[in-house]
């Protein structure tokens, strides 16, 4: 905190990361990534030259940095009104498809993908749905696939679930294990967790719904436009796109291809002639 | 110090700060040009109309991601995100861990304002019960800007201004009336 990283220093570190490991953060929002890097420097207790030295010479140091610099904070049923809107405006239309494919891009540790699985289960659709949940960070993917959540967070998740309109007993969806809970197998079996980097990786399937919430806030305009284009090419005709509550399609040339379904909860739909 | 031009005013506060922030905003003319960014600790995952109810006369709104800071606008940090300012003077958001148990954290926004606006940043810290804001006010001073706390003896919760004063002795102390006058002076430049 006491030693602020300058824009130039940040660029040097990011260039080094790109050259050595292939991860390109050059189009991330500067204020956020700078703050994350300053925080990591403090946690790792290294000077800037040492940080660069370790990055060059120690790949495990890089993966530690990657985990710390990308934001891996999430929760189940985050923004309950969004999930309510999904149940009312999106899920009834998904029902018309014999096979439902959903992509959670930037799923972090999986909490939102599991929330989606619960809603689909309650609508009787989970059996014919496949949720592809992806993240840039392999450590997140492993944690997500384990389905393990700390017990102390379930109280908040239960409250969120009910605020989102859920009527079932939330504890039916997990079993407690000491200080953790494990998400039930029924919810896990149709979710496929895998690594995907929105900056460089390509279209890998066609989806009726793509959720990418609070991921693009970390990107600059150019990268946001790139990712929206990737989603555009990954959606089936009349497919839905859900973003975070403060995100928009403003910086994309594909804006006109979408209609707004719910402006507060940021749910968009590809137009028929899109 | 007082003859500095101001390009942004960040007002932070927690418990007991909302009526004070409202009083300050409502005392400013509608033509007030300097962008104001209000960061107040709020509950998360509960619908909030705070931006609408804060002022009957002044328009206050929650910025969207990458929205540019504009003259004459009053912004309120949305619930559950840190509110950052990029070097091109646009807002960006961050959903990372709470800072000082707070998201939005006042420190985060103040530090960005200090980095981007340097001597043209004004930080104001109102009533509150934790130490969020202290590091940010310190950063404002160190970058040559101006930092003012609400007089702790007039605060419902004096901890927040007190913690900032402990951190940096160059922070000024003013009551609400003089805070308003200070801001009005900036508008005349």
PDB file of C-alpha atoms in Angstrom, chain B residues 15-187:
ATOM      1  CA  UNK B  15     -23.229   5.019  10.233  1.00  0.00           C
ATOM      2  CA  UNK B  16     -24.820   8.419  10.795  1.00  0.00           C
ATOM      3  CA  UNK B  17     -23.529   9.885   7.555  1.00  0.00           C
ATOM      4  CA  UNK B  18     -26.546   9.737   5.254  1.00  0.00           C
ATOM      5  CA  UNK B  19     -28.428  12.739   6.735  1.00  0.00           C
ATOM      6  CA  UNK B  20     -25.172  14.717   6.746  1.00  0.00           C
ATOM      7  CA  UNK B  21     -24.369  13.870   3.135  1.00  0.00           C
ATOM      8  CA  UNK B  22     -27.952  14.832   2.200  1.00  0.00           C
ATOM      9  CA  UNK B  23     -27.625  18.137   4.021  1.00  0.00           C
ATOM     10  CA  UNK B  24     -24.411  18.939   2.162  1.00  0.00           C
ATOM     11  CA  UNK B  25     -25.747  17.974  -1.256  1.00  0.00           C
ATOM     12  CA  UNK B  26     -29.015  19.847  -0.784  1.00  0.00           C
ATOM     13  CA  UNK B  27     -27.122  23.005   0.197  1.00  0.00           C
ATOM     14  CA  UNK B  28     -25.255  23.075  -3.124  1.00  0.00           C
ATOM     15  CA  UNK B  29     -26.706  24.938  -6.090  1.00  0.00           C
ATOM     16  CA  UNK B  30     -28.115  22.773  -8.884  1.00  0.00           C
ATOM     17  CA  UNK B  31     -25.511  24.365 -11.146  1.00  0.00           C
ATOM     18  CA  UNK B  32     -22.635  22.988  -9.052  1.00  0.00           C
ATOM     19  CA  UNK B  33     -20.084  21.750 -11.562  1.00  0.00           C
ATOM     20  CA  UNK B  34     -17.501  19.635  -9.769  1.00  0.00           C
ATOM     21  CA  UNK B  35     -18.364  15.935  -9.960  1.00  0.00           C
ATOM     22  CA  UNK B  36     -19.199  14.496  -6.551  1.00  0.00           C
ATOM     23  CA  UNK B  37     -18.765  10.822  -5.708  1.00  0.00           C
ATOM     24  CA  UNK B  38     -20.552   9.604  -2.585  1.00  0.00           C
ATOM     25  CA  UNK B  39     -19.382   6.359  -1.021  1.00  0.00           C
ATOM     26  CA  UNK B  40     -21.544   5.208   1.858  1.00  0.00           C
ATOM     27  CA  UNK B  41     -21.515   1.809   3.529  1.00  0.00           C
ATOM     28  CA  UNK B  42     -24.758   0.056   2.713  1.00  0.00           C
ATOM     29  CA  UNK B  43     -26.390  -3.314   3.090  1.00  0.00           C
ATOM     30  CA  UNK B  44     -25.857  -5.772   0.265  1.00  0.00           C
ATOM     31  CA  UNK B  45     -28.398  -7.958  -1.529  1.00  0.00           C
ATOM     32  CA  UNK B  46     -31.280  -5.758  -0.436  1.00  0.00           C
ATOM     33  CA  UNK B  47     -33.067  -3.518  -2.901  1.00  0.00           C
ATOM     34  CA  UNK B  48     -32.107   0.065  -2.205  1.00  0.00           C
ATOM     35  CA  UNK B  49     -33.547   3.331  -3.449  1.00  0.00           C
ATOM     36  CA  UNK B  50     -30.896   5.413  -1.696  1.00  0.00           C
ATOM     37  CA  UNK B  51     -29.908   7.248  -4.872  1.00  0.00           C
ATOM     38  CA  UNK B  52     -33.526   8.336  -5.333  1.00  0.00           C
ATOM     39  CA  UNK B  53     -34.283   9.287  -1.746  1.00  0.00           C
ATOM     40  CA  UNK B  54     -31.058  11.136  -0.917  1.00  0.00           C
ATOM     41  CA  UNK B  55     -32.169  14.349  -2.514  1.00  0.00           C
ATOM     42  CA  UNK B  56     -35.471  15.706  -3.731  1.00  0.00           C
ATOM     43  CA  UNK B  57     -33.790  18.460  -5.689  1.00  0.00           C
ATOM     44  CA  UNK B  58     -30.493  17.050  -6.937  1.00  0.00           C
ATOM     45  CA  UNK B  59     -30.153  14.128  -9.269  1.00  0.00           C
ATOM     46  CA  UNK B  60     -27.953  11.427  -7.829  1.00  0.00           C
ATOM     47  CA  UNK B  61     -27.232   8.247  -9.716  1.00  0.00           C
ATOM     48  CA  UNK B  62     -25.260   5.048  -9.467  1.00  0.00           C
ATOM     49  CA  UNK B  63     -22.679   4.908 -12.254  1.00  0.00           C
ATOM     50  CA  UNK B  64     -22.419   1.983 -14.642  1.00  0.00           C
ATOM     51  CA  UNK B  65     -19.144   0.279 -15.393  1.00  0.00           C
ATOM     52  CA  UNK B  66     -16.816   2.519 -17.488  1.00  0.00           C
ATOM     53  CA  UNK B  67     -19.103   5.548 -17.291  1.00  0.00           C
ATOM     54  CA  UNK B  68     -17.083   8.784 -17.573  1.00  0.00           C
ATOM     55  CA  UNK B  69     -17.128  11.211 -14.621  1.00  0.00           C
ATOM     56  CA  UNK B  70     -18.896  14.314 -15.836  1.00  0.00           C
ATOM     57  CA  UNK B  71     -19.187  17.878 -14.653  1.00  0.00           C
ATOM     58  CA  UNK B  72     -22.339  18.640 -12.740  1.00  0.00           C
ATOM     59  CA  UNK B  73     -23.017  15.008 -11.844  1.00  0.00           C
ATOM     60  CA  UNK B  74     -23.456  13.480  -8.422  1.00  0.00           C
ATOM     61  CA  UNK B  75     -22.682   9.772  -8.171  1.00  0.00           C
ATOM     62  CA  UNK B  76     -23.436   7.212  -5.509  1.00  0.00           C
ATOM     63  CA  UNK B  77     -21.268   4.100  -5.236  1.00  0.00           C
ATOM     64  CA  UNK B  78     -23.493   1.072  -5.924  1.00  0.00           C
ATOM     65  CA  UNK B  79     -24.047  -1.564  -3.277  1.00  0.00           C
ATOM     66  CA  UNK B  80     -21.712  -4.504  -3.180  1.00  0.00           C
ATOM     67  CA  UNK B  81     -18.981  -3.213  -5.526  1.00  0.00           C
ATOM     68  CA  UNK B  82     -15.838  -1.214  -4.936  1.00  0.00           C
ATOM     69  CA  UNK B  83     -15.983   1.937  -7.036  1.00  0.00           C
ATOM     70  CA  UNK B  84     -12.700   2.727  -8.784  1.00  0.00           C
ATOM     71  CA  UNK B  85     -11.636   5.583 -11.026  1.00  0.00           C
ATOM     72  CA  UNK B  86      -9.463   4.853 -14.064  1.00  0.00           C
ATOM     73  CA  UNK B  87      -6.739   7.196 -15.321  1.00  0.00           C
ATOM     74  CA  UNK B  88      -9.006   8.241 -18.217  1.00  0.00           C
ATOM     75  CA  UNK B  89     -11.498   9.497 -15.590  1.00  0.00           C
ATOM     76  CA  UNK B  90     -14.067   6.771 -16.068  1.00  0.00           C
ATOM     77  CA  UNK B  91     -15.528   4.650 -13.299  1.00  0.00           C
ATOM     78  CA  UNK B  92     -14.805   0.987 -13.018  1.00  0.00           C
ATOM     79  CA  UNK B  93     -16.079  -1.555 -10.534  1.00  0.00           C
ATOM     80  CA  UNK B  94     -14.481  -4.313  -8.643  1.00  0.00           C
ATOM     81  CA  UNK B  95     -16.180  -7.158  -6.811  1.00  0.00           C
ATOM     82  CA  UNK B  96     -13.123  -8.208  -4.838  1.00  0.00           C
ATOM     83  CA  UNK B  97     -12.920  -8.869  -1.103  1.00  0.00           C
ATOM     84  CA  UNK B  98     -14.368  -6.224   1.215  1.00  0.00           C
ATOM     85  CA  UNK B  99     -11.813  -3.733   2.554  1.00  0.00           C
ATOM     86  CA  UNK B 100     -12.262  -2.842   6.235  1.00  0.00           C
ATOM     87  CA  UNK B 101     -15.308  -5.140   6.133  1.00  0.00           C
ATOM     88  CA  UNK B 102     -16.790  -2.806   3.557  1.00  0.00           C
ATOM     89  CA  UNK B 103     -17.747  -3.038  -0.083  1.00  0.00           C
ATOM     90  CA  UNK B 104     -17.911  -0.346  -1.352  1.00  0.00           C
ATOM     91  CA  UNK B 105     -14.854   0.715   0.581  1.00  0.00           C
ATOM     92  CA  UNK B 106     -14.226   4.436   0.985  1.00  0.00           C
ATOM     93  CA  UNK B 107     -10.463   3.803   0.987  1.00  0.00           C
ATOM     94  CA  UNK B 108     -10.593   2.252  -2.476  1.00  0.00           C
ATOM     95  CA  UNK B 109     -12.388   5.199  -4.094  1.00  0.00           C
ATOM     96  CA  UNK B 110     -10.329   7.825  -2.243  1.00  0.00           C
ATOM     97  CA  UNK B 111      -7.057   6.168  -3.261  1.00  0.00           C
ATOM     98  CA  UNK B 112      -8.107   6.098  -6.901  1.00  0.00           C
ATOM     99  CA  UNK B 113      -9.165   9.749  -6.710  1.00  0.00           C
ATOM    100  CA  UNK B 114      -5.769  10.600  -5.186  1.00  0.00           C
ATOM    101  CA  UNK B 115      -3.873   8.729  -7.904  1.00  0.00           C
ATOM    102  CA  UNK B 116      -5.876  10.123 -10.813  1.00  0.00           C
ATOM    103  CA  UNK B 117      -6.687  13.689  -9.698  1.00  0.00           C
ATOM    104  CA  UNK B 118      -3.703  14.348  -7.394  1.00  0.00           C
ATOM    105  CA  UNK B 119      -3.794  17.969  -6.106  1.00  0.00           C
ATOM    106  CA  UNK B 120      -7.237  18.458  -7.649  1.00  0.00           C
ATOM    107  CA  UNK B 121      -8.919  15.831  -5.469  1.00  0.00           C
ATOM    108  CA  UNK B 122     -10.953  16.732  -2.401  1.00  0.00           C
ATOM    109  CA  UNK B 123     -11.807  14.000   0.113  1.00  0.00           C
ATOM    110  CA  UNK B 124     -14.478  14.463   2.762  1.00  0.00           C
ATOM    111  CA  UNK B 125     -15.073  11.923   5.492  1.00  0.00           C
ATOM    112  CA  UNK B 126     -18.215  12.010   7.592  1.00  0.00           C
ATOM    113  CA  UNK B 127     -19.596  10.128  10.583  1.00  0.00           C
ATOM    114  CA  UNK B 128     -18.872   6.421  10.756  1.00  0.00           C
ATOM    115  CA  UNK B 129     -17.980   3.633  13.135  1.00  0.00           C
ATOM    116  CA  UNK B 130     -14.938   2.002  11.549  1.00  0.00           C
ATOM    117  CA  UNK B 131     -11.578   2.990  10.123  1.00  0.00           C
ATOM    118  CA  UNK B 132     -12.436   2.803   6.437  1.00  0.00           C
ATOM    119  CA  UNK B 133     -11.413   6.030   4.725  1.00  0.00           C
ATOM    120  CA  UNK B 134      -8.356   6.772   6.873  1.00  0.00           C
ATOM    121  CA  UNK B 135      -5.807   5.362   4.402  1.00  0.00           C
ATOM    122  CA  UNK B 136      -7.628   7.026   1.519  1.00  0.00           C
ATOM    123  CA  UNK B 137      -7.639  10.449   3.186  1.00  0.00           C
ATOM    124  CA  UNK B 138      -3.927   9.996   3.870  1.00  0.00           C
ATOM    125  CA  UNK B 139      -3.369   9.190   0.181  1.00  0.00           C
ATOM    126  CA  UNK B 140      -5.273  12.341  -0.858  1.00  0.00           C
ATOM    127  CA  UNK B 141      -3.003  14.513   1.307  1.00  0.00           C
ATOM    128  CA  UNK B 142       0.171  12.766   0.128  1.00  0.00           C
ATOM    129  CA  UNK B 143      -0.761  13.436  -3.494  1.00  0.00           C
ATOM    130  CA  UNK B 144      -1.272  17.116  -2.729  1.00  0.00           C
ATOM    131  CA  UNK B 145      -5.068  17.130  -2.531  1.00  0.00           C
ATOM    132  CA  UNK B 146      -7.283  18.369   0.252  1.00  0.00           C
ATOM    133  CA  UNK B 147      -8.865  16.166   2.921  1.00  0.00           C
ATOM    134  CA  UNK B 148     -11.473  17.323   5.402  1.00  0.00           C
ATOM    135  CA  UNK B 149     -13.288  15.369   8.105  1.00  0.00           C
ATOM    136  CA  UNK B 150     -16.583  16.212   9.720  1.00  0.00           C
ATOM    137  CA  UNK B 151     -15.876  17.553  13.216  1.00  0.00           C
ATOM    138  CA  UNK B 152     -15.887  14.353  15.327  1.00  0.00           C
ATOM    139  CA  UNK B 153     -17.661  16.143  18.172  1.00  0.00           C
ATOM    140  CA  UNK B 154     -20.642  16.675  15.831  1.00  0.00           C
ATOM    141  CA  UNK B 155     -20.671  13.105  14.474  1.00  0.00           C
ATOM    142  CA  UNK B 156     -23.147  10.439  15.444  1.00  0.00           C
ATOM    143  CA  UNK B 157     -20.184   8.007  15.226  1.00  0.00           C
ATOM    144  CA  UNK B 158     -16.859   9.830  15.561  1.00  0.00           C
ATOM    145  CA  UNK B 159     -14.571   6.828  14.944  1.00  0.00           C
ATOM    146  CA  UNK B 160     -14.165   7.282  11.203  1.00  0.00           C
ATOM    147  CA  UNK B 161     -12.981  10.916  11.246  1.00  0.00           C
ATOM    148  CA  UNK B 162     -10.886  10.242  14.352  1.00  0.00           C
ATOM    149  CA  UNK B 163      -9.058   7.333  12.673  1.00  0.00           C
ATOM    150  CA  UNK B 164      -8.299   9.529   9.656  1.00  0.00           C
ATOM    151  CA  UNK B 165      -6.962  12.318  11.890  1.00  0.00           C
ATOM    152  CA  UNK B 166      -4.723   9.805  13.670  1.00  0.00           C
ATOM    153  CA  UNK B 167      -3.319   8.704  10.348  1.00  0.00           C
ATOM    154  CA  UNK B 168      -2.507  12.153   8.965  1.00  0.00           C
ATOM    155  CA  UNK B 169      -2.368  15.408  10.917  1.00  0.00           C
ATOM    156  CA  UNK B 170      -2.764  17.541   7.776  1.00  0.00           C
ATOM    157  CA  UNK B 171      -6.414  16.579   7.497  1.00  0.00           C
ATOM    158  CA  UNK B 172      -8.700  19.525   8.271  1.00  0.00           C
ATOM    159  CA  UNK B 173     -11.665  19.442  10.651  1.00  0.00           C
ATOM    160  CA  UNK B 174     -14.866  21.265   9.766  1.00  0.00           C
ATOM    161  CA  UNK B 175     -18.485  21.235  10.808  1.00  0.00           C
ATOM    162  CA  UNK B 176     -21.224  20.776   8.228  1.00  0.00           C
ATOM    163  CA  UNK B 177     -21.794  24.503   7.696  1.00  0.00           C
ATOM    164  CA  UNK B 178     -18.162  25.196   6.924  1.00  0.00           C
ATOM    165  CA  UNK B 179     -17.932  22.061   4.770  1.00  0.00           C
ATOM    166  CA  UNK B 180     -20.724  23.439   2.626  1.00  0.00           C
ATOM    167  CA  UNK B 181     -19.000  26.825   2.451  1.00  0.00           C
ATOM    168  CA  UNK B 182     -15.739  25.162   1.478  1.00  0.00           C
ATOM    169  CA  UNK B 183     -17.436  23.350  -1.386  1.00  0.00           C
ATOM    170  CA  UNK B 184     -19.228  26.533  -2.486  1.00  0.00           C
ATOM    171  CA  UNK B 185     -15.899  28.343  -2.694  1.00  0.00           C
ATOM    172  CA  UNK B 186     -14.655  25.730  -5.142  1.00  0.00           C
ATOM    173  CA  UNK B 187     -17.646  26.283  -7.351  1.00  0.00           C
TER     174      UNK B 187
END
